[in-house]
Coordinates of C-alpha atoms and ligand atoms in Angstrom, one line a residue:
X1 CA -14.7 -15.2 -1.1
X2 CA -12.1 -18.0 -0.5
X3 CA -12.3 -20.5 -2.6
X4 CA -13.1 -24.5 -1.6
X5 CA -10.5 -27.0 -0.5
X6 CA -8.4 -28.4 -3.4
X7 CA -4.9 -29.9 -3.8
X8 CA -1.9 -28.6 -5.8
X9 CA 0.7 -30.4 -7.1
X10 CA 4.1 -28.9 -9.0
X11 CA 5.0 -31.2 -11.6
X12 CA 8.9 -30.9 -13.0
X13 CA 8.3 -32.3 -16.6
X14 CA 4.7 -32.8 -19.3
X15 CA 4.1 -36.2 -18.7
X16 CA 3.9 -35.7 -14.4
X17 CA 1.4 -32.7 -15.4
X18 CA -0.8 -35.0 -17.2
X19 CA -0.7 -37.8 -14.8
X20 CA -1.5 -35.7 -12.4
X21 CA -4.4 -34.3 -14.2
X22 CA -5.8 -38.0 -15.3
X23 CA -5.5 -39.0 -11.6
X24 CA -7.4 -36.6 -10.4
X25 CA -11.3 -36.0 -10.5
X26 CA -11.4 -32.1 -12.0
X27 CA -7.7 -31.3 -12.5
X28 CA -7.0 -27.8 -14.0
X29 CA -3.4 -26.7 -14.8
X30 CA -2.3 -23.1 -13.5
X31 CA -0.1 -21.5 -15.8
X32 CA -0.5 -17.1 -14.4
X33 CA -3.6 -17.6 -12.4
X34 CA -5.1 -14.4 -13.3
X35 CA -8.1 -16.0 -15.0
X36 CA -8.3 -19.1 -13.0
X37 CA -7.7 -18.5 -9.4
X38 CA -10.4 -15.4 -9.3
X39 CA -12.9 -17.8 -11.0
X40 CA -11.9 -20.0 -8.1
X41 CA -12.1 -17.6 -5.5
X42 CA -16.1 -16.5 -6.4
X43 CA -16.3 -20.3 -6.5
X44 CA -17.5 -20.1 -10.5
X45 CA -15.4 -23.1 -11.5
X46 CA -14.9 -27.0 -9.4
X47 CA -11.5 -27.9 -8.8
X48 CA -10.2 -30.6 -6.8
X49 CA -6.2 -30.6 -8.4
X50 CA -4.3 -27.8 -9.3
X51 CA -1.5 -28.8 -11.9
X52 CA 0.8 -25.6 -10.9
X53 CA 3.0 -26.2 -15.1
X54 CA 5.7 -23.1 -14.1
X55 CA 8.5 -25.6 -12.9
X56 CA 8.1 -27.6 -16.1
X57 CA 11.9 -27.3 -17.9
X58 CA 11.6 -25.5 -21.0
X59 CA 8.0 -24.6 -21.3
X60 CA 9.0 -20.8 -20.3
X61 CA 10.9 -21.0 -24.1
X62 CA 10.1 -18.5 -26.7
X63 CA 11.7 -19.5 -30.0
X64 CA 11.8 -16.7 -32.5
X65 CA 12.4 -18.5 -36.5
X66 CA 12.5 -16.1 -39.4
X67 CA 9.1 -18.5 -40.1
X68 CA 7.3 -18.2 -37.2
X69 CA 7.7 -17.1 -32.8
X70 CA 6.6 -20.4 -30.9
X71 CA 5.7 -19.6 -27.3
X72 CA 6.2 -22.2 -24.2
X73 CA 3.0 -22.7 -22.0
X74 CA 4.5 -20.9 -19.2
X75 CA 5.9 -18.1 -21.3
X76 CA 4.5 -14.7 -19.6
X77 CA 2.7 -12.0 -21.8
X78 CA 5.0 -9.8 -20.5
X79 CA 8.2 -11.1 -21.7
X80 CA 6.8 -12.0 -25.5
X81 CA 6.0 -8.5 -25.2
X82 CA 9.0 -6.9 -24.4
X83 CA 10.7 -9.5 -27.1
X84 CA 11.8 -7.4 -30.2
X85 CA 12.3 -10.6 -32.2
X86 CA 9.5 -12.0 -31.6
X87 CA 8.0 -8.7 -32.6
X88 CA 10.0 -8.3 -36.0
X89 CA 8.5 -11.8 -36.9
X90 CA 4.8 -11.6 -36.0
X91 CA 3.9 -8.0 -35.1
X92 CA 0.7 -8.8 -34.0
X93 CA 1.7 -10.2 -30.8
X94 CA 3.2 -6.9 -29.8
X95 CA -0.2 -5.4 -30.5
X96 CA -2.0 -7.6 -28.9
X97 CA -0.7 -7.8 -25.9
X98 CA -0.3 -4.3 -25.9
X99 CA -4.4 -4.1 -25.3
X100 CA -4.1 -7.3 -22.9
X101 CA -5.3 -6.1 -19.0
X102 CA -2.4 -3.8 -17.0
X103 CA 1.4 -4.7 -16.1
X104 CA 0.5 -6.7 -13.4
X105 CA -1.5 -9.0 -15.1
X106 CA 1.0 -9.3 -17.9
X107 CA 3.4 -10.4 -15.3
X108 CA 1.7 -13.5 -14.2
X109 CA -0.4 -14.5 -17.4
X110 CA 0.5 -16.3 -20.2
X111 CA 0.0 -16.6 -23.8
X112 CA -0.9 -19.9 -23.9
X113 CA -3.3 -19.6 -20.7
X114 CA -5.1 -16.6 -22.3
X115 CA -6.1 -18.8 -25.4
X116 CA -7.1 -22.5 -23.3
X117 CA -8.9 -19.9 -21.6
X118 CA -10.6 -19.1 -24.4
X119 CA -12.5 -15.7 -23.3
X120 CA -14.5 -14.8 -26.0
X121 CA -13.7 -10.6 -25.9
X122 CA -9.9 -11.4 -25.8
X123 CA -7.2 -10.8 -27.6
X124 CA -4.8 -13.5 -28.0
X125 CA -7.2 -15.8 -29.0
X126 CA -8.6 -14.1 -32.3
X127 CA -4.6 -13.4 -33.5
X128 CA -4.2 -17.1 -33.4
X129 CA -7.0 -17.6 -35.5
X130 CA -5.6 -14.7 -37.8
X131 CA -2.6 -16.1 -38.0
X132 CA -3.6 -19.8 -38.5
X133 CA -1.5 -20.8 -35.5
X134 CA -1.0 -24.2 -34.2
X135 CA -1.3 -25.2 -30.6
X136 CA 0.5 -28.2 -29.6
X137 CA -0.9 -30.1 -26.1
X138 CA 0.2 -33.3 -24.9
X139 CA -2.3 -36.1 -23.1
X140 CA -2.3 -39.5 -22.1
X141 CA -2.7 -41.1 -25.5
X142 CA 0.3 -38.8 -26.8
X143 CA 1.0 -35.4 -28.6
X144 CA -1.4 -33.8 -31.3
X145 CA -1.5 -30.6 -33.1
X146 CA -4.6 -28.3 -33.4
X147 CA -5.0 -25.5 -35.7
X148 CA -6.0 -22.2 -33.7
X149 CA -9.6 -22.3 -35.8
X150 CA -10.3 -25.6 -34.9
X151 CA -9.5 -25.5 -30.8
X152 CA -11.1 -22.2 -29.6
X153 CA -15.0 -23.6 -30.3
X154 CA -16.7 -21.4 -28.2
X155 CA -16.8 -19.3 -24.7
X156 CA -14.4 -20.8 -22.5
X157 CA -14.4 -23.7 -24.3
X158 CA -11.6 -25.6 -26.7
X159 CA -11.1 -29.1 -28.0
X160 CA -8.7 -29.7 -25.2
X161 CA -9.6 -32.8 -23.2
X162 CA -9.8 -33.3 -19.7
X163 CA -6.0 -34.8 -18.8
X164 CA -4.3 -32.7 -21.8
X165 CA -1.8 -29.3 -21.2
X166 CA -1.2 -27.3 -24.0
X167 CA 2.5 -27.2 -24.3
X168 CA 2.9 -24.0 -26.6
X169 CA 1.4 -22.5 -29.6
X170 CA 3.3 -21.6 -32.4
X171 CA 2.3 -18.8 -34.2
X172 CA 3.3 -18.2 -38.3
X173 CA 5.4 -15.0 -39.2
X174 CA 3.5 -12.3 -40.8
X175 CA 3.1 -12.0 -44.8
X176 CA 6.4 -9.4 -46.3
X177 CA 4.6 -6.3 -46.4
X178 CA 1.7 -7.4 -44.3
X179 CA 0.3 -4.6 -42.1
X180 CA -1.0 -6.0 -38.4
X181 CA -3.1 -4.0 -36.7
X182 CA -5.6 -5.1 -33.4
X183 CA -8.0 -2.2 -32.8
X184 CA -11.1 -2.6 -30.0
X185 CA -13.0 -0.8 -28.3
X186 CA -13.5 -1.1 -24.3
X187 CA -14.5 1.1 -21.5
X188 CA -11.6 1.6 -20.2
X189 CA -8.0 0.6 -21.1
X190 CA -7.2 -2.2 -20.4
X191 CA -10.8 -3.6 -19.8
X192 CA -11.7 -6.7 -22.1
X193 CA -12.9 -5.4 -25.0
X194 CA -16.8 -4.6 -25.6
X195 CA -15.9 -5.0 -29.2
X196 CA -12.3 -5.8 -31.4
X197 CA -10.7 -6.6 -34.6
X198 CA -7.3 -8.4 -35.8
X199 CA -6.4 -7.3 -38.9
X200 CA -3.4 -8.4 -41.8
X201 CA -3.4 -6.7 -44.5
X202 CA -1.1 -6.2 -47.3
X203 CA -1.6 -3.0 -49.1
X204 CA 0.3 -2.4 -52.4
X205 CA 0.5 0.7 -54.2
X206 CA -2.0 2.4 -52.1
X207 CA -5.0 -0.5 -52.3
X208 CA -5.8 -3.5 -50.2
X209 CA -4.4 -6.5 -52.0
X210 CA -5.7 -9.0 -49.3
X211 CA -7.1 -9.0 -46.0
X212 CA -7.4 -11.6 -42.8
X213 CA -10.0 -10.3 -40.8
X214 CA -11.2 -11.9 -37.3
X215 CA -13.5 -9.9 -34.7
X216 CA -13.3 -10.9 -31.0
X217 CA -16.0 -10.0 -28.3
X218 CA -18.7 -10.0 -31.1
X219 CA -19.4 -14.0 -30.8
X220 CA -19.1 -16.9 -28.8
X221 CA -15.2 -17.8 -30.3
X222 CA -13.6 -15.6 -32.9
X223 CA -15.0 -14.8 -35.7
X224 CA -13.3 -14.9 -39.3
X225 CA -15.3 -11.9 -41.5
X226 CA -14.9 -13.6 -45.0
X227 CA -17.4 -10.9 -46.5
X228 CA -15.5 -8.0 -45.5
X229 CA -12.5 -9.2 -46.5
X230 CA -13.9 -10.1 -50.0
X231 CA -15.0 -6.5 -49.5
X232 CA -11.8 -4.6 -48.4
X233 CA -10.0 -6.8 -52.1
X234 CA -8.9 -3.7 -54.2
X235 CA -10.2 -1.3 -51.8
X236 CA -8.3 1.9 -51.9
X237 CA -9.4 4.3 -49.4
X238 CA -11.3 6.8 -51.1
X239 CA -14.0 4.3 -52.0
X240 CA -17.5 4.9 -49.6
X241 CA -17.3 3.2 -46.9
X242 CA -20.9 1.7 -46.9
X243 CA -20.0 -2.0 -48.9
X244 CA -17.5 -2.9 -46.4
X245 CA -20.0 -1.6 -43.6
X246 CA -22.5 -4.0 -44.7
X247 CA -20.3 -6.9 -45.3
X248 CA -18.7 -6.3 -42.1
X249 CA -22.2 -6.5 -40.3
X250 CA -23.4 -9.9 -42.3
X251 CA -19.9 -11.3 -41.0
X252 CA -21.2 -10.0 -37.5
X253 CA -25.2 -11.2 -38.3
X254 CA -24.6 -13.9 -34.9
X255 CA -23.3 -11.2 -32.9
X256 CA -24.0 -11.5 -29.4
X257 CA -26.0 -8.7 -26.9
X258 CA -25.4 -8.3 -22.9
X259 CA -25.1 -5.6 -20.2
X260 CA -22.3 -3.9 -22.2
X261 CA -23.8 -3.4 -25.7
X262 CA -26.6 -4.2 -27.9
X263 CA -25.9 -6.8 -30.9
X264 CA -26.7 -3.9 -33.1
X265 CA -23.4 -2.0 -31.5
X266 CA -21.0 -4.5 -31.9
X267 CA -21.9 -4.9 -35.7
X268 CA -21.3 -1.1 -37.0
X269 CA -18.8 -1.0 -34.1
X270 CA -17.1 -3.9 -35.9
X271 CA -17.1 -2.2 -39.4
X272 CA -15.7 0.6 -38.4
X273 CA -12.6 -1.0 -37.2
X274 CA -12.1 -2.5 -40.3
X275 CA -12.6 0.7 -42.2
X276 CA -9.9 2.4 -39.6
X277 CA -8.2 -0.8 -39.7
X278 CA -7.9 -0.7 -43.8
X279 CA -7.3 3.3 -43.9
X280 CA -4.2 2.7 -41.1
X281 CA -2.7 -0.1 -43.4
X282 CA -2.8 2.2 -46.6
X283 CA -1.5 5.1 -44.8
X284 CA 1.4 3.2 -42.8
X285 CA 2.5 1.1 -45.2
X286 CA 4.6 -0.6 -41.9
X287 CA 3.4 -2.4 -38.9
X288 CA 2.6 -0.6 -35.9
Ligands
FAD1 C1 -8.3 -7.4 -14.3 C2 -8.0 -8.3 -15.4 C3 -8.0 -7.8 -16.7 C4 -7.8 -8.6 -17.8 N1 -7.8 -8.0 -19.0 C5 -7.6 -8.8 -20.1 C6 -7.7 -8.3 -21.4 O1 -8.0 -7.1 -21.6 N2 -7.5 -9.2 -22.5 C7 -7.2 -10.5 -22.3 O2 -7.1 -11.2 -23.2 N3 -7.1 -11.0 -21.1 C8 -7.3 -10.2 -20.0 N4 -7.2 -10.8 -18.7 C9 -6.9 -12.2 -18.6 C10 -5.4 -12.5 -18.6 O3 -4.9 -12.2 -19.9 C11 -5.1 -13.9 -18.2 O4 -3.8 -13.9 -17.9 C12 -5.4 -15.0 -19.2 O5 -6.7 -15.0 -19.7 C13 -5.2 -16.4 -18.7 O6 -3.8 -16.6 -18.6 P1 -3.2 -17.3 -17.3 O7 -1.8 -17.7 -17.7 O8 -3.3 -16.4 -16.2 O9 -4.1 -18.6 -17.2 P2 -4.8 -19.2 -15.9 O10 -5.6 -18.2 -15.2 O11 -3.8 -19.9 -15.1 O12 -5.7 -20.3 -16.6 C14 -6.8 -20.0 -17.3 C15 -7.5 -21.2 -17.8 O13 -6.7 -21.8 -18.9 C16 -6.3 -23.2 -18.5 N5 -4.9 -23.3 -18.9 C17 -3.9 -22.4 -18.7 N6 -2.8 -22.8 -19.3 C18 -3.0 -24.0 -19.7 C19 -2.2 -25.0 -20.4 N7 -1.0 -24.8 -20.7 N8 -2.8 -26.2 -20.8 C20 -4.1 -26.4 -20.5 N9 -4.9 -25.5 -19.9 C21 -4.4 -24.3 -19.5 C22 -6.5 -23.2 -17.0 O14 -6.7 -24.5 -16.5 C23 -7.7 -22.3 -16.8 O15 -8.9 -23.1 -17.1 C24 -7.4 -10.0 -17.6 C25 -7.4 -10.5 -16.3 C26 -7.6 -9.7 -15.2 C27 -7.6 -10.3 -13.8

């Protein structure tokens, strides 16, 4: 299918983009395209302006700080991944986006497209709420900072508001020691995932010390699994598996059921994660 008529504009700095996108009836900014433009083309979302953000000086920046790697709104997947700073700083990008569609797709989209777009089963979204990272966006009544937790509220659906662009997300350098690892399970590679799990954990002398825990493709936004990281606390490996099984399940008790797998699935596919998750931490010792 094509899609319907619409106009597209190319804004050259933030504050055109968001003109553009308060003038118009149902503006949408394009950053890669690879999630809007085929929702366009099977005519699944109305838009009468596209905000095209890829000429906007600077917003292609990645800034690498031994504190944190903040990434511009037209910032590819592919180049953060191929960035060995960014990398050394917050190794779960590199893992991430390791597991984020194919080459091509990593070409065109962006890190801060993949989280306004807010897909429930990916992967980018659930690291910035593991990492507590910040997404800046800029509207018509100004600039405002949202913590990850607090924009991604549901599927494909943030706090952003109609006129505003997100103009990058910054996301905090990984605890010394801290083990990042982003595990899923999908049909294929590649595929969204049917099932996944970010997880930072900082083992010391061969038991968990803490964990930060977030599942993605298991509810509507990602989900933060407080009991099994209360669980996994002073876990050492050789413990059973089955208390960090359970708590990983009560984390998951909302978890959602459709063509790809039952609710019951996603919540023992979910603790097992962990528990592979947790072993990989104590046996590395390093990020992947
Ligand atoms: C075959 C295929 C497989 C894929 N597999 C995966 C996968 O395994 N994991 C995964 O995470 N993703 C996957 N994706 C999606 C891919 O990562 C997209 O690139 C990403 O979801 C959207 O990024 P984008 O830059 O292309 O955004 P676009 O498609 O341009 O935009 C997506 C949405 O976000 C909004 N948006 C984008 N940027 C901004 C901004 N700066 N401010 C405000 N709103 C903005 C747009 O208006 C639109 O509503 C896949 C896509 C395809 C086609």
């Amino acid at each position: 299918m094509k899609p319907a008529p619409f106009e597209y504009c190319r804004p050259s700095s933030v504050s055109e983009a968001v003109d553009a996108l308060a003038a118009a009836e149902s503006g949408r900014v394009l950053a890669g395209g690879q999630s809007l433009i085929p929702a366009m083309n099977f005519r699944l979302t109305d838009v009468s302006v596209l905000v095209d953000i890829r000429d906007v000086a600077g917003l292609d920046r990645v800034t690498v700080e031994p504190g944190g790697v903040t990434v511009g709104a037209a910032a590819t997947q592919s180049r953060v991944l191929a960035d060995d700073g960014a990398a050394a700083v917050v190794p779960g990008l590199r893992v991430a986006l390791r597991h984020v569609g194919h080459l091509q797709i990593r070409n065109r989209g962006t890190v801060c497209g993949s989280i306004a777009h807010a897909d429930p089963a990916a992967e980018l979204p659930a690291l910035a709420v593991a990492v507590d990272a910040t997404i800046s966006v800029e509207g018509p009544d100004g600039g405002r900072n949202i913590a990850a937790r607090d924009f991604l509220l549901g599927p494909f659906w943030t706090a952003l508001d109609d006129a505003e662009v997100v103009t990058e997300v910054c996301f905090p350098a990984a605890p010394e020691g801290a083990v990042t690892v982003v595990d899923e399970i999908s049909r294929r590679a590649g595929d969204f995932a049917v099932t996944g799990l970010v997880a930072i954990i900082e083992p010391v002398d061969a038991v968990v010390r803490s964990a930060r825990l977030v599942g993605f493709g298991v509810g509507g936004a990602p989900m933060r699994l407080t009991e099994a990281e209360a669980a996994l606390s002073g876990w050492a490996g050789h413990h059973t598996d089955s208390a960090v099984l359970e708590a990983a399940a009560a984390d998951a008790a909302d978890a959602f059921e459709d063509i790809h797998a039952t609710a019951e699935y996603r919540r023992e596919v979910l603790g097992a994660l962990v528990v592979r998750a947790a072993r990989k931490a104590l046996n590395s010792g390093a990020s992947p």
